[in-house]
Amino acid sequence: QVHLVESGGGLVQPGGSLRLSCAVSGSIFSINAINWYRQATGKQRELVATITTSGSTNYSDSVKDRFSISRDNAKTTVYLQMNSLKPEDTAVYYCNARSWGGTIADFDSWGQGTQVIVSS
């Protein structure tokens, strides 16, 4: 199991930038992927970015070329750099860690979320 704590959310103007952080602790060696999701009020939760243990990344079409997911060298923090923010990016952003393989150590862990509001 792992524990995730998001931070860095806040109010930004359209076109601005914001960097979200996800502090990861626990069985980090068991993590297969770290994901960033977001959920706007009244909408379903949406996967926006993924980074695997090998360092490969993937993005949703709505954020590709604007957002970037990365990790520190110790793999204790995962970041989501958000540039050229739009009002439609307004949502609660969640960090997610997954482990798979069918073992007892498999997990699907979530942080509490951090609010991002893009408004003038």
Coordinates of N, CA, C and O in Angstrom, one line a residue:
Q1 N 0.8 -1.2 0.0 CA 0.0 0.0 0.0 C 0.9 1.2 0.0 O 2.0 1.2 0.5
V2 N 0.4 2.3 -0.6 CA 1.0 3.6 -0.6 C 0.1 4.7 -0.1 O -1.1 4.5 -0.2
H3 N 0.7 5.8 0.3 CA -0.1 6.9 0.7 C 0.3 8.1 -0.2 O 1.5 8.3 -0.5
L4 N -0.7 8.8 -0.6 CA -0.5 9.9 -1.5 C -1.1 11.2 -0.9 O -2.2 11.2 -0.4
V5 N -0.4 12.3 -1.1 CA -0.8 13.6 -0.6 C -0.6 14.6 -1.7 O 0.6 14.9 -2.0
E6 N -1.7 15.2 -2.2 CA -1.5 16.2 -3.3 C -1.4 17.6 -2.7 O -1.9 17.8 -1.6
S7 N -0.7 18.4 -3.4 CA -0.6 19.8 -3.0 C -0.3 20.7 -4.2 O 0.0 20.2 -5.3
G8 N -0.5 22.0 -4.1 CA -0.1 22.9 -5.2 C -1.3 23.5 -5.9 O -1.1 24.3 -6.8
G9 N -2.5 23.1 -5.6 CA -3.7 23.6 -6.2 C -3.9 25.1 -5.8 O -3.3 25.6 -4.8
G10 N -4.8 25.7 -6.5 CA -5.1 27.1 -6.2 C -5.8 27.8 -7.3 O -6.3 27.1 -8.2
L11 N -5.9 29.1 -7.2 CA -6.6 29.9 -8.2 C -5.6 30.6 -9.2 O -4.6 31.2 -8.7
V12 N -5.8 30.4 -10.5 CA -4.9 30.9 -11.5 C -5.7 31.5 -12.6 O -6.9 31.2 -12.8
Q13 N -5.1 32.5 -13.3 CA -5.8 33.1 -14.4 C -5.7 32.3 -15.7 O -4.7 31.5 -15.8
P14 N -6.6 32.4 -16.6 CA -6.4 31.7 -17.9 C -5.1 32.0 -18.5 O -4.7 33.2 -18.5
G15 N -4.5 31.0 -19.1 CA -3.2 31.2 -19.7 C -2.0 31.0 -18.7 O -0.8 31.0 -19.1
G16 N -2.3 31.0 -17.4 CA -1.3 30.8 -16.4 C -0.8 29.4 -16.2 O -1.3 28.5 -16.9
S17 N 0.1 29.2 -15.3 CA 0.7 27.9 -15.0 C 0.6 27.5 -13.6 O 0.5 28.4 -12.7
L18 N 0.6 26.3 -13.3 CA 0.5 25.7 -11.9 C 1.2 24.4 -11.9 O 1.1 23.6 -12.9
R19 N 1.9 24.1 -10.8 CA 2.5 22.8 -10.7 C 2.0 22.1 -9.5 O 2.1 22.6 -8.3
L20 N 1.4 20.9 -9.7 CA 0.8 20.1 -8.6 C 1.9 19.1 -8.2 O 2.7 18.6 -9.0
S21 N 1.9 18.8 -6.9 CA 2.8 17.8 -6.4 C 2.0 16.6 -5.7 O 1.0 16.9 -5.1
C22 N 2.6 15.4 -5.9 CA 2.0 14.3 -5.2 C 3.1 13.6 -4.4 O 4.0 13.0 -5.0
A23 N 3.1 13.7 -3.1 CA 4.0 13.1 -2.2 C 3.7 11.6 -2.1 O 2.5 11.3 -1.6
V24 N 4.6 10.7 -2.4 CA 4.3 9.3 -2.3 C 5.1 8.6 -1.2 O 6.3 8.9 -1.1
S25 N 4.5 7.8 -0.4 CA 5.2 7.1 0.7 C 4.6 5.7 0.8 O 3.5 5.4 0.3
G26 N 5.3 4.8 1.5 CA 4.9 3.5 1.6 C 5.6 2.5 0.7 O 6.8 2.7 0.5
S27 N 4.9 1.6 0.1 CA 5.6 0.6 -0.8 C 5.8 1.1 -2.2 O 5.2 0.6 -3.1
I28 N 6.6 2.1 -2.3 CA 6.8 2.7 -3.6 C 7.4 1.8 -4.6 O 7.2 1.9 -5.8
F29 N 8.1 0.8 -4.1 CA 8.8 -0.2 -5.0 C 7.7 -1.1 -5.7 O 8.0 -1.7 -6.7
S30 N 6.5 -1.1 -5.2 CA 5.4 -1.9 -5.8 C 4.6 -1.2 -6.8 O 3.7 -1.8 -7.4
I31 N 4.8 0.1 -7.0 CA 4.0 0.9 -7.9 C 4.3 0.6 -9.3 O 5.5 0.7 -9.7
N32 N 3.3 0.3 -10.1 CA 3.5 0.2 -11.5 C 3.3 1.5 -12.3 O 3.9 1.7 -13.3
A33 N 2.4 2.3 -11.8 CA 2.1 3.6 -12.5 C 1.5 4.6 -11.5 O 0.8 4.2 -10.6
I34 N 1.8 5.9 -11.7 CA 1.2 7.0 -11.1 C 0.4 7.8 -12.1 O 0.9 8.0 -13.2
N35 N -0.8 8.1 -11.7 CA -1.7 8.8 -12.6 C -2.2 10.0 -11.9 O -2.4 10.1 -10.7
W36 N -2.5 11.0 -12.8 CA -3.3 12.2 -12.3 C -4.7 12.1 -13.0 O -4.8 12.0 -14.2
Y37 N -5.7 12.2 -12.1 CA -7.0 12.3 -12.6 C -7.6 13.7 -12.2 O -7.0 14.4 -11.3
R38 N -8.7 14.1 -12.8 CA -9.4 15.3 -12.4 C -10.9 15.0 -12.5 O -11.3 14.2 -13.3
Q39 N -11.6 15.8 -11.7 CA -13.1 15.7 -11.7 C -13.6 17.0 -11.5 O -13.5 17.7 -10.4
A40 N -14.3 17.5 -12.5 CA -15.0 18.8 -12.4 C -16.4 18.6 -11.8 O -17.0 17.5 -11.8
T41 N -17.0 19.6 -11.2 CA -18.3 19.5 -10.6 C -19.3 19.0 -11.6 O -19.4 19.5 -12.6
G42 N -20.0 17.9 -11.2 CA -21.1 17.4 -12.0 C -20.6 16.5 -13.2 O -21.4 16.1 -14.0
K43 N -19.3 16.3 -13.2 CA -18.8 15.5 -14.3 C -18.0 14.2 -13.8 O -17.7 14.2 -12.6
Q44 N -17.8 13.3 -14.7 CA -17.1 12.0 -14.3 C -15.6 12.3 -14.1 O -15.1 13.2 -14.7
R45 N -15.0 11.5 -13.3 CA -13.5 11.6 -13.2 C -12.8 11.2 -14.5 O -13.2 10.2 -15.1
E46 N -11.8 12.0 -14.8 CA -11.1 11.9 -16.1 C -9.6 11.7 -15.8 O -9.0 12.4 -15.1
L47 N -9.0 10.7 -16.5 CA -7.6 10.5 -16.5 C -6.9 11.5 -17.4 O -7.3 11.6 -18.5
V48 N -5.9 12.2 -16.8 CA -5.3 13.2 -17.6 C -3.8 12.9 -17.9 O -3.3 13.4 -18.9
A49 N -3.1 12.2 -17.0 CA -1.7 11.9 -17.3 C -1.3 10.7 -16.5 O -1.8 10.4 -15.4
T50 N -0.3 9.9 -17.1 CA 0.2 8.7 -16.5 C 1.7 8.7 -16.6 O 2.3 9.1 -17.7
I51 N 2.4 8.2 -15.6 CA 3.8 7.9 -15.7 C 4.1 6.5 -15.1 O 3.6 6.2 -14.0
T52 N 4.8 5.7 -15.8 CA 5.1 4.3 -15.4 C 6.4 4.3 -14.7 O 7.2 5.3 -14.7
T53 N 6.7 3.1 -14.1 CA 8.0 2.9 -13.5 C 9.2 3.1 -14.4 O 10.3 3.4 -14.0
S54 N 9.0 2.8 -15.7 CA 10.0 3.0 -16.7 C 10.2 4.4 -17.1 O 11.2 4.7 -17.8
G55 N 9.3 5.3 -16.7 CA 9.4 6.7 -17.1 C 8.6 7.1 -18.3 O 8.6 8.3 -18.6
S56 N 7.9 6.2 -18.9 CA 7.1 6.5 -20.0 C 5.9 7.3 -19.6 O 5.4 7.1 -18.4
T57 N 5.4 8.2 -20.4 CA 4.3 9.0 -20.0 C 3.2 9.0 -21.1 O 3.4 8.6 -22.2
N58 N 2.0 9.3 -20.7 CA 0.8 9.4 -21.6 C -0.1 10.5 -21.1 O -0.2 10.7 -19.9
Y59 N -0.8 11.1 -22.0 CA -1.7 12.2 -21.7 C -3.0 12.1 -22.4 O -3.1 11.5 -23.5
S60 N -4.0 12.7 -21.8 CA -5.3 12.8 -22.5 C -5.2 13.8 -23.6 O -4.3 14.7 -23.5
D61 N -6.0 13.7 -24.6 CA -6.0 14.7 -25.7 C -6.2 16.1 -25.2 O -5.7 17.1 -25.8
S62 N -7.0 16.3 -24.2 CA -7.4 17.6 -23.8 C -6.3 18.3 -23.1 O -6.3 19.6 -23.0
V63 N -5.2 17.6 -22.6 CA -4.1 18.3 -21.9 C -2.8 18.1 -22.6 O -1.8 18.7 -22.2
K64 N -2.7 17.3 -23.6 CA -1.5 17.0 -24.3 C -0.9 18.3 -24.9 O -1.6 19.1 -25.4
D65 N 0.4 18.5 -24.7 CA 1.1 19.6 -25.2 C 1.0 20.8 -24.2 O 1.6 21.8 -24.4
R66 N 0.2 20.7 -23.2 CA 0.0 21.7 -22.2 C 0.5 21.2 -20.8 O 1.0 22.0 -20.0
F67 N 0.2 20.0 -20.5 CA 0.6 19.4 -19.2 C 1.8 18.5 -19.3 O 2.0 17.9 -20.4
S68 N 2.5 18.3 -18.3 CA 3.6 17.4 -18.3 C 3.8 16.7 -16.9 O 3.7 17.4 -15.9
I69 N 3.8 15.4 -16.9 CA 4.0 14.7 -15.7 C 5.4 14.2 -15.5 O 6.1 13.9 -16.5
S70 N 6.0 14.3 -14.3 CA 7.3 14.0 -14.1 C 7.5 13.5 -12.6 O 6.6 13.5 -11.8
R71 N 8.7 13.0 -12.3 CA 9.0 12.5 -11.0 C 10.4 12.9 -10.6 O 11.2 13.2 -11.4
D72 N 10.6 13.0 -9.2 CA 12.0 13.3 -8.8 C 12.8 12.0 -8.8 O 12.3 10.9 -9.1
N73 N 14.1 12.2 -8.6 CA 15.0 11.1 -8.7 C 14.8 10.0 -7.7 O 15.0 8.8 -8.0
A74 N 14.3 10.3 -6.5 CA 14.0 9.3 -5.5 C 12.6 8.7 -5.7 O 12.3 7.8 -4.9
K75 N 11.8 9.2 -6.6 CA 10.5 8.7 -6.9 C 9.5 8.9 -5.7 O 8.6 8.2 -5.6
T76 N 9.8 9.8 -4.9 CA 9.0 10.1 -3.8 C 8.0 11.2 -4.0 O 7.1 11.5 -3.2
T77 N 8.2 11.9 -5.1 CA 7.3 13.0 -5.5 C 7.0 12.9 -7.0 O 7.9 12.8 -7.8
V78 N 5.7 13.0 -7.4 CA 5.3 13.1 -8.8 C 4.7 14.5 -9.0 O 3.9 14.9 -8.2
Y79 N 5.0 15.1 -10.1 CA 4.5 16.4 -10.4 C 3.6 16.4 -11.6 O 3.7 15.6 -12.5
L80 N 2.7 17.4 -11.7 CA 2.0 17.7 -12.9 C 2.1 19.2 -13.2 O 1.5 20.0 -12.5
Q81 N 3.0 19.5 -14.1 CA 3.1 20.8 -14.6 C 2.0 21.2 -15.6 O 1.9 20.5 -16.6
M82 N 1.3 22.2 -15.2 CA 0.1 22.6 -16.0 C 0.4 24.0 -16.6 O 0.5 25.0 -15.8
N83 N 0.5 24.1 -17.9 CA 0.7 25.4 -18.6 C -0.5 25.7 -19.5 O -1.3 24.9 -19.8
S84 N -0.6 27.0 -19.9 CA -1.7 27.5 -20.7 C -3.0 27.0 -20.2 O -3.8 26.5 -21.0
L85 N -3.2 27.2 -19.0 CA -4.5 26.7 -18.3 C -5.7 27.4 -18.9 O -5.7 28.6 -19.2
K86 N -6.8 26.6 -19.0 CA -8.0 27.1 -19.5 C -9.1 26.9 -18.4 O -9.0 26.1 -17.5
P87 N -10.2 27.7 -18.5 CA -11.3 27.6 -17.5 C -11.8 26.1 -17.4 O -12.1 25.7 -16.3
E88 N -11.8 25.4 -18.5 CA -12.3 24.0 -18.5 C -11.3 23.1 -17.8 O -11.7 21.9 -17.6
D89 N -10.1 23.5 -17.4 CA -9.2 22.7 -16.6 C -9.6 22.8 -15.1 O -9.0 22.1 -14.3
T90 N -10.6 23.6 -14.7 CA -11.0 23.7 -13.4 C -11.6 22.4 -12.9 O -12.5 21.8 -13.5
A91 N -11.0 21.9 -11.8 CA -11.4 20.6 -11.3 C -10.7 20.3 -10.0 O -9.7 21.0 -9.7
V92 N -11.1 19.3 -9.3 CA -10.3 18.7 -8.3 C -9.3 17.7 -8.9 O -9.8 16.8 -9.6
Y93 N -8.1 17.8 -8.6 CA -7.1 16.9 -9.2 C -6.6 15.9 -8.2 O -6.3 16.2 -7.1
Y94 N -6.6 14.6 -8.6 CA -6.3 13.5 -7.7 C -5.1 12.8 -8.2 O -4.9 12.5 -9.4
C95 N -4.2 12.4 -7.3 CA -3.1 11.5 -7.6 C -3.5 10.1 -7.3 O -4.2 9.8 -6.3
N96 N -3.1 9.2 -8.1 CA -3.5 7.8 -8.0 C -2.2 6.9 -8.3 O -1.5 7.2 -9.2
A97 N -2.1 5.9 -7.4 CA -1.0 4.9 -7.6 C -1.6 3.5 -7.7 O -2.5 3.1 -7.0
R98 N -1.1 2.8 -8.7 CA -1.6 1.4 -9.0 C -0.5 0.4 -9.0 O 0.6 0.7 -9.5
S99 N -0.8 -0.8 -8.5 CA 0.0 -1.9 -8.6 C -0.8 -3.1 -9.1 O -1.9 -3.3 -8.6
W100 N -0.3 -3.8 -10.1 CA -1.1 -5.0 -10.6 C -0.2 -6.2 -10.7 O 1.0 -6.1 -10.5
G101 N -0.8 -7.3 -11.0 CA -0.1 -8.6 -11.2 C -0.8 -9.7 -10.5 O -0.3 -10.9 -10.5
G102 N -1.8 -9.4 -9.7 CA -2.6 -10.5 -9.1 C -2.1 -10.9 -7.8 O -2.4 -12.0 -7.3
T103 N -1.2 -10.1 -7.1 CA -0.6 -10.5 -5.9 C -1.4 -9.8 -4.7 O -2.1 -8.9 -4.9
I104 N -1.1 -10.3 -3.5 CA -1.7 -9.7 -2.3 C -1.2 -8.2 -2.2 O -1.9 -7.4 -1.5
A105 N -0.1 -7.8 -2.8 CA 0.4 -6.5 -2.7 C -0.3 -5.5 -3.7 O 0.0 -4.3 -3.6
D106 N -1.1 -6.0 -4.6 CA -1.8 -5.1 -5.5 C -2.6 -4.1 -4.8 O -3.2 -4.4 -3.8
F107 N -2.7 -2.9 -5.4 CA -3.4 -1.8 -4.8 C -3.8 -0.8 -5.8 O -3.3 -0.7 -6.9
D108 N -4.8 0.0 -5.4 CA -5.3 1.2 -6.2 C -5.5 2.3 -5.1 O -6.6 2.3 -4.5
S109 N -4.5 3.1 -5.0 CA -4.5 4.1 -3.9 C -4.8 5.5 -4.5 O -4.4 5.9 -5.6
W110 N -5.5 6.3 -3.7 CA -5.9 7.7 -4.1 C -5.5 8.7 -3.0 O -5.6 8.4 -1.8
G111 N -5.1 9.9 -3.4 CA -5.0 11.0 -2.5 C -6.3 11.7 -2.3 O -7.4 11.3 -2.8
Q112 N -6.3 12.7 -1.5 CA -7.5 13.4 -1.1 C -7.9 14.5 -2.1 O -9.1 14.9 -2.1
G113 N -7.0 14.8 -3.0 CA -7.3 15.8 -4.1 C -6.9 17.2 -3.7 O -6.8 17.6 -2.6
T114 N -6.7 18.0 -4.8 CA -6.3 19.4 -4.6 C -7.1 20.2 -5.7 O -7.2 19.8 -6.8
Q115 N -7.7 21.3 -5.2 CA -8.6 22.1 -6.1 C -7.8 23.0 -7.0 O -6.9 23.7 -6.5
V116 N -8.1 23.0 -8.3 CA -7.6 23.9 -9.2 C -8.7 24.7 -9.8 O -9.7 24.1 -10.4
I117 N -8.6 26.0 -9.7 CA -9.6 26.9 -10.3 C -8.9 27.9 -11.3 O -8.0 28.6 -10.9
V118 N -9.4 27.8 -12.5 CA -8.8 28.7 -13.6 C -9.9 29.7 -13.9 O -10.9 29.4 -14.5
S119 N -9.7 31.0 -13.5 CA -10.7 32.0 -13.7 C -10.0 33.4 -13.6 O -9.0 33.6 -13.0
S120 N -10.6 34.3 -14.4 CA -10.1 35.7 -14.4 C -10.8 36.5 -13.3 O -10.5 37.7 -13.1

